[in-house]
XYZ file of C-alpha atoms in Angstrom:
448
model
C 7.782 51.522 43.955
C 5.310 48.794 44.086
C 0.976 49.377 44.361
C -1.382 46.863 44.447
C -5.172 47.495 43.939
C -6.802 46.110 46.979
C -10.728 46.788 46.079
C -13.039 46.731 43.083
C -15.521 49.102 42.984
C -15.624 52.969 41.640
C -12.681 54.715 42.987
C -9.196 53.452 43.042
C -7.728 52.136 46.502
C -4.161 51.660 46.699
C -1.321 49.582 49.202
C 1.647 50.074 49.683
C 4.358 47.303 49.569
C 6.738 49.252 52.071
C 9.530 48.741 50.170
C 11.283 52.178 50.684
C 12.951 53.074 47.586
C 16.394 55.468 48.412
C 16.931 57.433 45.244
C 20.615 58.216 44.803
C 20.856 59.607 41.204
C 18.729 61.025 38.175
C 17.785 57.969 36.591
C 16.432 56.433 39.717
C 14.521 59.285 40.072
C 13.165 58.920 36.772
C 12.404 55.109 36.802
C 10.713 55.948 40.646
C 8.395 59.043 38.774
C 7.814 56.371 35.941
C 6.836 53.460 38.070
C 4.533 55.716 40.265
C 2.647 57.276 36.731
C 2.353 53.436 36.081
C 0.765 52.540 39.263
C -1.802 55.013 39.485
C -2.887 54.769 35.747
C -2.627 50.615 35.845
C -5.338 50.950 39.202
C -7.517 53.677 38.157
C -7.947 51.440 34.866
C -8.457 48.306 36.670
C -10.932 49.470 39.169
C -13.028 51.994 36.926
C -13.852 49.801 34.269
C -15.363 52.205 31.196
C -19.336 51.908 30.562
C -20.928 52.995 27.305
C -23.341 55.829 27.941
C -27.985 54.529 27.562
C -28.662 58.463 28.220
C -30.810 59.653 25.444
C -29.789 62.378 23.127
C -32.140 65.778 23.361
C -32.733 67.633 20.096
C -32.796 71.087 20.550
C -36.125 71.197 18.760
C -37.974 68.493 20.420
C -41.075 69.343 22.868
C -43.961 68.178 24.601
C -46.270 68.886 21.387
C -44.725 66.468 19.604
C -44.237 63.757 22.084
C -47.797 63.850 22.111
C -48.340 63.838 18.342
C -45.766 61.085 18.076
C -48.351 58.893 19.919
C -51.412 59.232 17.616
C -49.758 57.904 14.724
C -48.416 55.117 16.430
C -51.207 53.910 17.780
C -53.542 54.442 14.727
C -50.235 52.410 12.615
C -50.739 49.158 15.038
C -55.380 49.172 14.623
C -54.419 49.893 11.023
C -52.051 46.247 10.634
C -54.448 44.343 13.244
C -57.432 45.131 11.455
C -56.465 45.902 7.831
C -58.923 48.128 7.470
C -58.615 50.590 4.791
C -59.991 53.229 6.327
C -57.648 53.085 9.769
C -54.767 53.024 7.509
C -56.241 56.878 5.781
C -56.840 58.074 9.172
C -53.168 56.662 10.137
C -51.526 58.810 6.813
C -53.539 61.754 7.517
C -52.085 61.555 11.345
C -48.696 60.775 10.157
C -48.590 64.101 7.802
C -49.761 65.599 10.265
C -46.643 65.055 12.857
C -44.335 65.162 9.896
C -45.482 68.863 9.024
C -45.204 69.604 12.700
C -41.530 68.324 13.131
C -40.329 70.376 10.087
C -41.886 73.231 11.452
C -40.570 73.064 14.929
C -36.938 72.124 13.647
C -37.361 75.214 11.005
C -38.230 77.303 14.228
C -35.713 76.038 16.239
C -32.770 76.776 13.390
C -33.997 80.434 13.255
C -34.287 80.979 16.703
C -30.498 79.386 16.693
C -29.203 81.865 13.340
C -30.864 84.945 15.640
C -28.956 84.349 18.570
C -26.030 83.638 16.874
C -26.071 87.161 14.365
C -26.880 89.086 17.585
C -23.370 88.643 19.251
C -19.916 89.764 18.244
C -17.606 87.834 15.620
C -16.130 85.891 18.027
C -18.981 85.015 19.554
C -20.947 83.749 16.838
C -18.008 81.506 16.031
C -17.416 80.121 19.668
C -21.180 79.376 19.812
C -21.022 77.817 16.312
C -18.063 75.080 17.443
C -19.433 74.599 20.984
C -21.797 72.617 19.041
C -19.276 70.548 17.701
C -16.257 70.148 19.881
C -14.127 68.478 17.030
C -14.646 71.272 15.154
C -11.635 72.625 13.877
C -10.239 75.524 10.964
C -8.920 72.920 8.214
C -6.512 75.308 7.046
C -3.926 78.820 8.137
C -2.146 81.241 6.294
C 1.262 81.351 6.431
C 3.320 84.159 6.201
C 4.216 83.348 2.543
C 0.684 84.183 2.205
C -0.355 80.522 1.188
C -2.271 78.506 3.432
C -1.415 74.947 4.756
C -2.537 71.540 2.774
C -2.530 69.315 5.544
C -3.418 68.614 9.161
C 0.548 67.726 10.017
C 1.591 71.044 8.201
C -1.382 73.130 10.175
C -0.241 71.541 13.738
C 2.976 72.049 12.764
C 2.550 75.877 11.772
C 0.520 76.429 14.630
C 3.120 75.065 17.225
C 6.354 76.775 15.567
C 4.199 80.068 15.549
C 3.192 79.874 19.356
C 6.066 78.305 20.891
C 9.579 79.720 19.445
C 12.630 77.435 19.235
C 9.948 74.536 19.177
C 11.078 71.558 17.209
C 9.522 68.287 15.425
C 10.055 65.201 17.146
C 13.029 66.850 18.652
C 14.713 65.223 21.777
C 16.319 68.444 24.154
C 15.278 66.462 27.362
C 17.311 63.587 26.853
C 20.400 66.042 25.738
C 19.817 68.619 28.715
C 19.763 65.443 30.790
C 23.252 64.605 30.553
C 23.984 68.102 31.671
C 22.325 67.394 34.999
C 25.153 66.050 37.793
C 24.533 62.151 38.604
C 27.411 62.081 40.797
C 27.235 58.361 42.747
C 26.526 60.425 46.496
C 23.410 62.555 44.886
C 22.073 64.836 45.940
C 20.283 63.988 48.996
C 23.430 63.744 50.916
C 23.643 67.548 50.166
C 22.300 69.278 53.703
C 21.492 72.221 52.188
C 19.481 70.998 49.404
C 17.749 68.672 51.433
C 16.927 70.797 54.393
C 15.620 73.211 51.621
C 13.361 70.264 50.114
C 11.924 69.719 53.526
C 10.537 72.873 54.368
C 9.231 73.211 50.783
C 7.633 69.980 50.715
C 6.276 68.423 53.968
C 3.487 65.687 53.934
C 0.594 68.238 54.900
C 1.555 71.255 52.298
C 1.545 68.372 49.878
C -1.926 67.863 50.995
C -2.846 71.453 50.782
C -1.300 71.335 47.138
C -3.095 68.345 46.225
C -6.572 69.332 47.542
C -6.246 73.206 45.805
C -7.034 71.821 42.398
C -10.005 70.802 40.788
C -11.117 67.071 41.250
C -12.017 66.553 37.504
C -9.144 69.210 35.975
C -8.026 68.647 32.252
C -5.557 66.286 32.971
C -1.761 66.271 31.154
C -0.473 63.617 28.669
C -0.153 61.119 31.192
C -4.103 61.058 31.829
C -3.741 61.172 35.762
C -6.597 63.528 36.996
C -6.613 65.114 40.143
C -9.665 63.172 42.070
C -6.879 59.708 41.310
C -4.334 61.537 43.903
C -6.706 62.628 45.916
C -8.522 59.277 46.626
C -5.194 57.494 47.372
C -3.442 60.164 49.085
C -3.404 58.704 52.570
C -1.843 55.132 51.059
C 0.653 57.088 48.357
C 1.397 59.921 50.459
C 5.221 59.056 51.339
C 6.216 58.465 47.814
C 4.825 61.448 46.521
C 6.396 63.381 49.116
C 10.050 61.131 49.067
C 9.855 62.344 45.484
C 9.095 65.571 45.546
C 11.974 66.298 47.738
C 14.049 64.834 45.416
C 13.698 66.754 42.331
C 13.799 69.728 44.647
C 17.297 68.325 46.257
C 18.536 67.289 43.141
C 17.281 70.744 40.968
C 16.003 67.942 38.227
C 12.105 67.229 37.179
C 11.232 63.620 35.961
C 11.117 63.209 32.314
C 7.529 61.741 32.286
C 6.270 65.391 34.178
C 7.637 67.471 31.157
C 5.405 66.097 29.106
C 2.786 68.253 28.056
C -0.426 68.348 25.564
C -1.112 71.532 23.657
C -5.200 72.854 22.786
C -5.049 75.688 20.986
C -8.573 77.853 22.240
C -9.826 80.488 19.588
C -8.618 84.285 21.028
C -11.923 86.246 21.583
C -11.962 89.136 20.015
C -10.790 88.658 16.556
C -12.095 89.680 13.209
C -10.792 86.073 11.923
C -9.448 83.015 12.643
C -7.236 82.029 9.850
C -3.466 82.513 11.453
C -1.663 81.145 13.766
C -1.517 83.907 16.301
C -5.476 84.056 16.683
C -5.348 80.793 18.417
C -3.644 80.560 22.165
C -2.149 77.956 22.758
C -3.033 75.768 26.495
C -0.503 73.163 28.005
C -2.217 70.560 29.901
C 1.209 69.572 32.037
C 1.096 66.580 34.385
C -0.164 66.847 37.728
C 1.902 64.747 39.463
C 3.891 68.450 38.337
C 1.119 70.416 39.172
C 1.371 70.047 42.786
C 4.980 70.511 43.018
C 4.956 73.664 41.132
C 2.070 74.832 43.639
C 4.481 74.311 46.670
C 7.247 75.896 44.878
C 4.746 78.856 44.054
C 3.712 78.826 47.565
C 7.808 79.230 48.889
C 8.458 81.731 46.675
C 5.771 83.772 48.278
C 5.771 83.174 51.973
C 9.711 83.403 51.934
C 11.209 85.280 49.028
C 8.276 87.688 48.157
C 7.899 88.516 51.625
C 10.871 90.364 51.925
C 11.443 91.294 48.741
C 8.303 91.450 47.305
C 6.826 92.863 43.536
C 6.278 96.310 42.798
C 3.517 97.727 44.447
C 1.688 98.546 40.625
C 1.461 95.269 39.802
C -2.021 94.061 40.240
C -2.158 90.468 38.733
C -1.758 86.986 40.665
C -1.293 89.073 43.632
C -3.886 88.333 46.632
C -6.086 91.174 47.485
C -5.091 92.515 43.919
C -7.626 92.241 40.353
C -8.507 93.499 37.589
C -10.345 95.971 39.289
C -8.154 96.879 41.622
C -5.996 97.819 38.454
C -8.394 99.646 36.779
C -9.612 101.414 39.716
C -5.730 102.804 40.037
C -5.477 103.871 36.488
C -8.774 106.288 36.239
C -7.966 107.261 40.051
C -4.838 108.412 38.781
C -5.773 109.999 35.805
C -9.225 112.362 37.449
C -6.964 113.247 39.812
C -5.131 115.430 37.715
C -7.263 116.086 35.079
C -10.004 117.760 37.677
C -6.388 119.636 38.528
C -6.806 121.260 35.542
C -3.586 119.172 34.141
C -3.174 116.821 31.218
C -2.568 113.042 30.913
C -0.697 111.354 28.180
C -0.846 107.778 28.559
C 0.554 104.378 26.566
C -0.551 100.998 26.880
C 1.678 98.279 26.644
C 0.971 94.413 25.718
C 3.825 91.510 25.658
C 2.853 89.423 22.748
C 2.919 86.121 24.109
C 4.141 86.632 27.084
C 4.934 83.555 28.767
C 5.780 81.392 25.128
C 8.155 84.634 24.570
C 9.970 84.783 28.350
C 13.694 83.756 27.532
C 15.338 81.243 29.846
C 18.277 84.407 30.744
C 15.617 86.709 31.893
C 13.620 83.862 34.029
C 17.191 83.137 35.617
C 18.133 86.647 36.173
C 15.275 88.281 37.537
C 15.082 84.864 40.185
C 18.735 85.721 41.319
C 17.865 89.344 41.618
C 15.010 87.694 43.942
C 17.221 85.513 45.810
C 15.489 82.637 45.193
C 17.328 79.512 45.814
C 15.817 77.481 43.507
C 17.286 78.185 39.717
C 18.857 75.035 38.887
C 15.397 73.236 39.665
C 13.474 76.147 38.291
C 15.338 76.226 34.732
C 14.885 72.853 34.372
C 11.671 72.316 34.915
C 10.997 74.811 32.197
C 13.228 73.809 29.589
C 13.805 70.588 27.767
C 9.955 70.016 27.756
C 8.117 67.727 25.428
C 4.934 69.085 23.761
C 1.996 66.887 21.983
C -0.834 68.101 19.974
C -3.596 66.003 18.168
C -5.909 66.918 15.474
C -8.543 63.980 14.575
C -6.297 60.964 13.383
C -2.889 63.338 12.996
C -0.343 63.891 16.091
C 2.456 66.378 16.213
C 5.415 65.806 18.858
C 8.174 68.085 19.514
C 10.039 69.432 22.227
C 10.977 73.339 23.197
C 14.385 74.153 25.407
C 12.517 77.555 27.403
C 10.005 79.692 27.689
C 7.039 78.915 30.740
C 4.326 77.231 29.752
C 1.221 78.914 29.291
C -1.286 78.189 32.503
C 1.811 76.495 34.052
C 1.172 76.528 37.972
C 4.407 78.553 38.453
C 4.765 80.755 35.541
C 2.359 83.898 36.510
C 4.814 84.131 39.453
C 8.138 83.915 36.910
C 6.364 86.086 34.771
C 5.596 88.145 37.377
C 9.495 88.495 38.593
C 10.698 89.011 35.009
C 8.133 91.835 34.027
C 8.608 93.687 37.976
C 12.334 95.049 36.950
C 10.846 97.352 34.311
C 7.955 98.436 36.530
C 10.406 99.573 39.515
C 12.537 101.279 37.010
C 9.636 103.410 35.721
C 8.097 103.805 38.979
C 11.803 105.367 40.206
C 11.972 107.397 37.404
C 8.540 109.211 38.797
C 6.830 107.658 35.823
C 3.214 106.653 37.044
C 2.885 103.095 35.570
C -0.225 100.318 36.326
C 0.534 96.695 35.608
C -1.545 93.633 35.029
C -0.011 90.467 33.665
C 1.460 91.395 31.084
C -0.384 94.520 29.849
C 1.207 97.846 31.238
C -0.408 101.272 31.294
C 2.623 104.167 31.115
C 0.942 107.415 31.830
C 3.128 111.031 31.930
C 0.982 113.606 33.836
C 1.693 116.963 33.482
């Protein structure tokens, strides 16, 4: 796969060679996903040359009463050096205290106006506001279960990402050994009909469009730095590649090695009295969106074709269109009057899956997708497994990999989590028990 920039200006333009690449086994997949990544990044850095910001920063503080004060002095300072006259130079001090006094005052003003707003909201509030004014920000320290807290930035990443993502381990290497489980028979498997008559109808040049123009231009892009607005500018000149490969990882039941690589924030949880443990942090992967998009037209399959016939349970009102929040509220006090205004009773239990998608075991993802009839396990466990994770504090780096779980704000893993979670709300449901899910939070009511 071979792109050459053909413009210089602000957006990346891309031609294609029209060499055709066929791509019989894994590692040409891999070295075609690789060479691809390349491309894109290698033009996009070519043709968008980074400028250093001239935009002026704005004190909070600052105002039009002191842009005019600021003047006085000044001009007073230059009659004062022209003329050396003694008294210009006392009317230029007396000035000059002047704006002095009235910058302390208005930064003193400013400070307490900023302390107010900041004691009048919640805990976690005040401390979101109080790092939104310095990104980098960052807890030096957590406790650890022993009770002690960590020393060092490498032993705080560390803590943080064996907390939030079990089975996760330091500079590990699962992809390359989950690799060698994948078939790389000579044939491949696009000479498979049935795989690759399924790969067509999930991926077709226009849904790849659709996928590709449903995310945000500027989205927080993965560890390979490709943002969305890069595919969408070249999409007419790259669209047969992205589309040849798409249908191979779908054919083949294999995802790239460069697209399971993900970077981890970890986002304070609102809501808590503290942040000093690992588990008041959530943790965000930022997965490649060459990814992305595939995982949206494997989202969108499931739907249209499995769902449709089998679909959810009917209480389930998360990542479901036409379903909310509200929606899932409304159900749970409609429930509830109903039959206290009977004159009967209501006993209820709420229910909420720490860490829900970290915590999803590969088994259950593969079991409830089989219950679904979903063709698409072998790609499907894959792509969520063997996955390489990065975080970065300042100067310090942690790597690792983790062998399951879906990753948190992964494109596909409401809709796994969705599948796994929908067994136990049937089962209540036929047992007559009146049940309202969302996500992962489950209201259990007995009325009586």
């Amino acid at each position: 796969m071979n792109l050459e920039i053909i413009n210089r200006g602000n957006k990346p333009t891309f031609m294609n060679v029209r060499r055709r690449e066929e791509i019989h086994t894994i590692e040409e997949l891999n070295t075609a996903a690789e060479s691809l990544q390349r491309a894109i990044t290698e033009a996009y850095e070519a043709t968008c040359k980074l400028v250093r910001g001239r935009g002026k920063y704005e004190v909070p503080w600052w105002n039009n009463g002191l842009e005019k004060l600021k003047k006085t002095p000044k001009a007073l300072l230059k009659k004062a050096v022209k003329s050396n006259d003694n008294r210009k130079w006392i009317a230029w001090r007396s000035k000059q205290k002047v704006y002095r006094h009235a910058v302390r005052k208005a930064q003193t003003e400013s400070w307490r106006e900023y302390c107010r707003s900041v004691e009048a909201g919640k805990e976690a509030t005040r401390l979101n506001k109080i790092l939104a004014h310095n990104p980098e920000a960052w807890l030096g320290a957590v406790k650890l279960p022993t009770g002690k807290y960590t020393e060092s930035d490498e032993e705080t990443l560390a803590h943080l990402m064996e907390s939030n993502f079990p089975g996760f381990i330091i500079a590990g290497d699962t992809c390359e050994t989950a690799d060698e489980q994948v078939e790389t028979g000579g044939e491949g498997p696009r000479h498979n009909s049935g795989c690759r008559e399924l790969a067509n109808l999930i991926v077709s040049p226009a849904k790849l469009r659709w996928a590709i123009s449903s995310f945000d231009s500027y989205k927080s892009p993965g560890e390979d730095g490709i943002l969305p607005i890069l595919i969408k500018e070249g999409v007419d000149t790259i669209i047969e590649p992205l589309v040849r490969f798409r249908r191979a990882s779908i054919a083949a039941g294999y995802t790239p090695k460069c697209w399971r690589t993900a970077k981890v924030v970890f986002i304070p949880k609102k809501g808590k009295g503290s942040y000093n443990t690992a588990k008041d942090f959530r943790p965000i992967c930022l997965t490649s969106f060459m990814l992305k998009t595939l995982e949206r037209l494997v989202d969108r399959y499931i739907k249209e074709y499995i769902l449709k016939d089998n679909p959810l349970c009917n209480e389930q009102h998360a990542y479901r269109e036409e379903r909310s929040i509200e929606s899932a509220l409304h159900g749970a006090v409609s429930l509830i009057e109903e039959h206290i205004k009977g004159g009967g009773y209501a006993v209820g239990d709420f229910l909420d899956t720490e860490g829900a998608f970290n915590n999803t075991a590969t088994d259950s993802i593969c079991k409830a997708a089989k219950d679904k009839g979903i063709p698409l396990i072998k790609w499907i466990m894959n792509m969520i497994s063997n996955r390489k994770l990065t975080v970065t504090r300042g100067n310090t780096t942690a790597k690792g990999s983790v062998n399951n779980r879906c990753p948190q704000r992964g494109v596909l893993s409401p809709t796994l989590w969705g599948m796994v979670i929908d067994g136990a709300l049937w089962m209540l449901t036929n047992l007559g028990v009146a049940t309202v899910g969302y996500a992962d939070d489950i209201l259990v009511t007995s009325i009586t």
